[in-house]
Amino acid sequence: MLENKKQNPTSLGEWDWEKIPVQTDSLVGRAFAPTNIALAKYWGKRDLSLNLPQNSSLSVTLARIGSFTTVEFNKNFVEDSIYVDGQLQKRTGSFLKKAKVVLDLLRQRSNISWYSQIQTKNNFPTGAGLASSASGLAALTLAASHALKCDISKEELSGIARQGSGSASRSLFGGFVQWDRGEKSDGTDSTAHSLASEGHWPLRVYVVVVEEKDKINPSTDAMELTRKTSPYFSAWVEYAERNVSVIREQILARDFLKLAISAEENCFKMHASAQAATPPLLYWTPQTVEIIHKVWRLREKGYRLFFTIDAGPNVVIFTDDLRHEDIKKELGEVKIIESKVGEGAQILEP
Ligand code: PMV
């Protein structure tokens, strides 16, 4: 028996990511999770299999940009499968591999061993240069835990999402989020938590899409290459952990101008450690550098904005300046995805 598609009651969109009706004898969970952008970045793992970071990190959750996911467990399924935008993904695909880590942890917790069928969709264009692993794995973790009726706190869920993709640990929460590196070797203290809610500081976010291609290197490989070959890696790790406290205080005090300097410095230091790897990891294009200069030029003129850049060429700009049109004009003929500080992941009830 198949269940008819329902309207999504949260106004986030229709149930249009579900191309295959779920079965009435399935355990089903649906969730939305937003993506996030780190101001104090995570770059380097202290444990590869548990996905434990060398340093803590801080991020901003982006409003309404993310992944819608349905997870359906059924005793008759013979394997786990994932459909992205209605397209069945390869068994060997990296998303399915990461998803299985999360699914296995939740199956263990719930004592339900059924396989699952996952249907997911991002509401940002594929190739927008935004990482979908953070929102995708966070939505999957929340939806699957709901389907299996696991009674788990959000912090603990973030530790499970972390094992699928590090940055996914932060997407469960809204606003400003801290992911602690943790000290324990089993990783149970390496979870994210809310630092301040989305109402704390209504910053505007512009994702300047420089290139629409997927990133050249999967982040795990790139982090490992940096750890193993970059002479600047240890300096980065030592700096990064200290810098989290600095950035945390600036966020809590809403000190925009100090945060502007610290967040850009953090971004440069992360990229410098990666650029010093052998072979070098250079994510920037000439246009990336051009946007950096435009941001600095605007700041010299008294506009309040700063940027950060993840493992790709796109530049993410934060501003509390109300002169939005001037800023966009100065950035020139570029594709911009606009957002603001948003809520965390949520369950979508049919
Ligand atoms: O969690 P991953 O594997 O998507 O790695 C994220 C790495 C950065 O985006 C560059 C930094 C961060 O903290 O999000």
PDB file of N, CA, C and O in Angstrom, residues 269-302:
ATOM      1  N   LYS A 269      44.066  31.973   7.033  1.00  0.00           N
ATOM      2  CA  LYS A 269      44.984  31.015   7.655  1.00  0.00           C
ATOM      3  C   LYS A 269      44.613  29.573   7.264  1.00  0.00           C
ATOM      4  O   LYS A 269      45.482  28.746   7.032  1.00  0.00           O
ATOM      5  N   MET A 270      43.306  29.284   7.199  1.00  0.00           N
ATOM      6  CA  MET A 270      42.906  27.945   6.748  1.00  0.00           C
ATOM      7  C   MET A 270      43.388  27.703   5.317  1.00  0.00           C
ATOM      8  O   MET A 270      43.986  26.679   5.005  1.00  0.00           O
ATOM      9  N   HIS A 271      43.147  28.690   4.458  1.00  0.00           N
ATOM     10  CA  HIS A 271      43.539  28.518   3.053  1.00  0.00           C
ATOM     11  C   HIS A 271      45.057  28.485   2.899  1.00  0.00           C
ATOM     12  O   HIS A 271      45.570  27.755   2.054  1.00  0.00           O
ATOM     13  N   ALA A 272      45.775  29.245   3.728  1.00  0.00           N
ATOM     14  CA  ALA A 272      47.245  29.236   3.637  1.00  0.00           C
ATOM     15  C   ALA A 272      47.767  27.843   3.970  1.00  0.00           C
ATOM     16  O   ALA A 272      48.683  27.339   3.304  1.00  0.00           O
ATOM     17  N   SER A 273      47.167  27.198   4.983  1.00  0.00           N
ATOM     18  CA  SER A 273      47.639  25.850   5.340  1.00  0.00           C
ATOM     19  C   SER A 273      47.372  24.888   4.181  1.00  0.00           C
ATOM     20  O   SER A 273      48.217  24.050   3.858  1.00  0.00           O
ATOM     21  N   ALA A 274      46.240  25.046   3.507  1.00  0.00           N
ATOM     22  CA  ALA A 274      45.909  24.165   2.377  1.00  0.00           C
ATOM     23  C   ALA A 274      46.785  24.486   1.152  1.00  0.00           C
ATOM     24  O   ALA A 274      47.238  23.582   0.447  1.00  0.00           O
ATOM     25  N   GLN A 275      47.056  25.759   0.941  1.00  0.00           N
ATOM     26  CA  GLN A 275      47.878  26.142  -0.217  1.00  0.00           C
ATOM     27  C   GLN A 275      49.313  25.652  -0.070  1.00  0.00           C
ATOM     28  O   GLN A 275      50.015  25.455  -1.058  1.00  0.00           O
ATOM     29  N   ALA A 276      49.745  25.435   1.189  1.00  0.00           N
ATOM     30  CA  ALA A 276      51.117  24.975   1.413  1.00  0.00           C
ATOM     31  C   ALA A 276      51.231  23.450   1.379  1.00  0.00           C
ATOM     32  O   ALA A 276      52.287  22.898   1.673  1.00  0.00           O
ATOM     33  N   ALA A 277      50.148  22.756   1.037  1.00  0.00           N
ATOM     34  CA  ALA A 277      50.200  21.289   0.918  1.00  0.00           C
ATOM     35  C   ALA A 277      50.934  20.907  -0.369  1.00  0.00           C
ATOM     36  O   ALA A 277      51.124  21.731  -1.264  1.00  0.00           O
ATOM     37  N   THR A 278      51.345  19.663  -0.460  1.00  0.00           N
ATOM     38  CA  THR A 278      51.983  19.152  -1.679  1.00  0.00           C
ATOM     39  C   THR A 278      51.155  17.987  -2.229  1.00  0.00           C
ATOM     40  O   THR A 278      51.038  16.986  -1.542  1.00  0.00           O
ATOM     41  N   PRO A 279      50.568  18.111  -3.438  1.00  0.00           N
ATOM     42  CA  PRO A 279      50.487  19.308  -4.272  1.00  0.00           C
ATOM     43  C   PRO A 279      49.571  20.367  -3.628  1.00  0.00           C
ATOM     44  O   PRO A 279      48.714  20.022  -2.807  1.00  0.00           O
ATOM     45  N   PRO A 280      49.739  21.646  -3.996  1.00  0.00           N
ATOM     46  CA  PRO A 280      48.975  22.705  -3.345  1.00  0.00           C
ATOM     47  C   PRO A 280      47.476  22.623  -3.601  1.00  0.00           C
ATOM     48  O   PRO A 280      47.045  22.198  -4.670  1.00  0.00           O
ATOM     49  N   LEU A 281      46.711  23.033  -2.587  1.00  0.00           N
ATOM     50  CA  LEU A 281      45.250  23.088  -2.740  1.00  0.00           C
ATOM     51  C   LEU A 281      44.856  24.543  -2.889  1.00  0.00           C
ATOM     52  O   LEU A 281      44.797  25.289  -1.897  1.00  0.00           O
ATOM     53  N   LEU A 282      44.666  24.969  -4.121  1.00  0.00           N
ATOM     54  CA  LEU A 282      44.298  26.361  -4.371  1.00  0.00           C
ATOM     55  C   LEU A 282      42.859  26.389  -4.875  1.00  0.00           C
ATOM     56  O   LEU A 282      42.565  25.943  -5.977  1.00  0.00           O
ATOM     57  N   TYR A 283      41.952  26.866  -4.018  1.00  0.00           N
ATOM     58  CA  TYR A 283      40.522  26.852  -4.355  1.00  0.00           C
ATOM     59  C   TYR A 283      40.073  28.120  -5.068  1.00  0.00           C
ATOM     60  O   TYR A 283      38.985  28.178  -5.596  1.00  0.00           O
ATOM     61  N   TRP A 284      40.871  29.156  -5.004  1.00  0.00           N
ATOM     62  CA  TRP A 284      40.446  30.462  -5.493  1.00  0.00           C
ATOM     63  C   TRP A 284      40.703  30.620  -6.986  1.00  0.00           C
ATOM     64  O   TRP A 284      41.675  30.094  -7.518  1.00  0.00           O
ATOM     65  N   THR A 285      39.839  31.408  -7.604  1.00  0.00           N
ATOM     66  CA  THR A 285      40.058  31.802  -8.999  1.00  0.00           C
ATOM     67  C   THR A 285      40.359  33.314  -8.976  1.00  0.00           C
ATOM     68  O   THR A 285      40.183  33.972  -7.950  1.00  0.00           O
ATOM     69  N   PRO A 286      40.770  33.877 -10.119  1.00  0.00           N
ATOM     70  CA  PRO A 286      40.997  35.329 -10.141  1.00  0.00           C
ATOM     71  C   PRO A 286      39.759  36.104  -9.674  1.00  0.00           C
ATOM     72  O   PRO A 286      39.873  37.136  -9.017  1.00  0.00           O
ATOM     73  N   GLN A 287      38.575  35.579  -9.975  1.00  0.00           N
ATOM     74  CA  GLN A 287      37.343  36.292  -9.564  1.00  0.00           C
ATOM     75  C   GLN A 287      37.158  36.274  -8.040  1.00  0.00           C
ATOM     76  O   GLN A 287      36.628  37.225  -7.465  1.00  0.00           O
ATOM     77  N   THR A 288      37.601  35.174  -7.416  1.00  0.00           N
ATOM     78  CA  THR A 288      37.529  35.110  -5.942  1.00  0.00           C
ATOM     79  C   THR A 288      38.334  36.277  -5.372  1.00  0.00           C
ATOM     80  O   THR A 288      37.862  37.010  -4.493  1.00  0.00           O
ATOM     81  N   VAL A 289      39.540  36.436  -5.891  1.00  0.00           N
ATOM     82  CA  VAL A 289      40.432  37.485  -5.379  1.00  0.00           C
ATOM     83  C   VAL A 289      39.843  38.870  -5.690  1.00  0.00           C
ATOM     84  O   VAL A 289      39.911  39.789  -4.873  1.00  0.00           O
ATOM     85  N   GLU A 290      39.232  38.971  -6.857  1.00  0.00           N
ATOM     86  CA  GLU A 290      38.599  40.239  -7.226  1.00  0.00           C
ATOM     87  C   GLU A 290      37.502  40.626  -6.213  1.00  0.00           C
ATOM     88  O   GLU A 290      37.398  41.773  -5.795  1.00  0.00           O
ATOM     89  N   ILE A 291      36.690  39.635  -5.823  1.00  0.00           N
ATOM     90  CA  ILE A 291      35.612  39.912  -4.856  1.00  0.00           C
ATOM     91  C   ILE A 291      36.204  40.316  -3.499  1.00  0.00           C
ATOM     92  O   ILE A 291      35.708  41.222  -2.833  1.00  0.00           O
ATOM     93  N   ILE A 292      37.279  39.636  -3.099  1.00  0.00           N
ATOM     94  CA  ILE A 292      37.941  39.994  -1.829  1.00  0.00           C
ATOM     95  C   ILE A 292      38.309  41.488  -1.864  1.00  0.00           C
ATOM     96  O   ILE A 292      38.027  42.239  -0.925  1.00  0.00           O
ATOM     97  N   HIS A 293      38.911  41.903  -2.967  1.00  0.00           N
ATOM     98  CA  HIS A 293      39.325  43.317  -3.065  1.00  0.00           C
ATOM     99  C   HIS A 293      38.116  44.256  -3.064  1.00  0.00           C
ATOM    100  O   HIS A 293      38.168  45.333  -2.492  1.00  0.00           O
ATOM    101  N   LYS A 294      37.039  43.813  -3.695  1.00  0.00           N
ATOM    102  CA  LYS A 294      35.835  44.661  -3.709  1.00  0.00           C
ATOM    103  C   LYS A 294      35.289  44.840  -2.287  1.00  0.00           C
ATOM    104  O   LYS A 294      34.847  45.917  -1.914  1.00  0.00           O
ATOM    105  N   VAL A 295      35.301  43.742  -1.521  1.00  0.00           N
ATOM    106  CA  VAL A 295      34.824  43.825  -0.131  1.00  0.00           C
ATOM    107  C   VAL A 295      35.698  44.803   0.655  1.00  0.00           C
ATOM    108  O   VAL A 295      35.203  45.663   1.384  1.00  0.00           O
ATOM    109  N   TRP A 296      36.991  44.676   0.471  1.00  0.00           N
ATOM    110  CA  TRP A 296      37.908  45.569   1.206  1.00  0.00           C
ATOM    111  C   TRP A 296      37.710  47.031   0.788  1.00  0.00           C
ATOM    112  O   TRP A 296      37.758  47.934   1.598  1.00  0.00           O
ATOM    113  N   ARG A 297      37.498  47.222  -0.528  1.00  0.00           N
ATOM    114  CA  ARG A 297      37.299  48.591  -1.033  1.00  0.00           C
ATOM    115  C   ARG A 297      36.046  49.208  -0.390  1.00  0.00           C
ATOM    116  O   ARG A 297      36.048  50.336   0.065  1.00  0.00           O
ATOM    117  N   LEU A 298      34.988  48.396  -0.347  1.00  0.00           N
ATOM    118  CA  LEU A 298      33.744  48.886   0.265  1.00  0.00           C
ATOM    119  C   LEU A 298      33.959  49.198   1.739  1.00  0.00           C
ATOM    120  O   LEU A 298      33.438  50.181   2.261  1.00  0.00           O
ATOM    121  N   ARG A 299      34.713  48.340   2.412  1.00  0.00           N
ATOM    122  CA  ARG A 299      34.949  48.568   3.854  1.00  0.00           C
ATOM    123  C   ARG A 299      35.741  49.863   4.071  1.00  0.00           C
ATOM    124  O   ARG A 299      35.464  50.615   4.998  1.00  0.00           O
ATOM    125  N   GLU A 300      36.709  50.114   3.186  1.00  0.00           N
ATOM    126  CA  GLU A 300      37.477  51.373   3.293  1.00  0.00           C
ATOM    127  C   GLU A 300      36.556  52.587   3.153  1.00  0.00           C
ATOM    128  O   GLU A 300      36.785  53.629   3.741  1.00  0.00           O
ATOM    129  N   LYS A 301      35.506  52.394   2.338  1.00  0.00           N
ATOM    130  CA  LYS A 301      34.557  53.509   2.143  1.00  0.00           C
ATOM    131  C   LYS A 301      33.543  53.622   3.283  1.00  0.00           C
ATOM    132  O   LYS A 301      32.626  54.429   3.223  1.00  0.00           O
ATOM    133  N   GLY A 302      33.634  52.742   4.269  1.00  0.00           N
ATOM    134  CA  GLY A 302      32.750  52.854   5.430  1.00  0.00           C
ATOM    135  C   GLY A 302      31.596  51.853   5.449  1.00  0.00           C
ATOM    136  O   GLY A 302      30.771  51.874   6.362  1.00  0.00           O
TER     137      GLY A 302
END
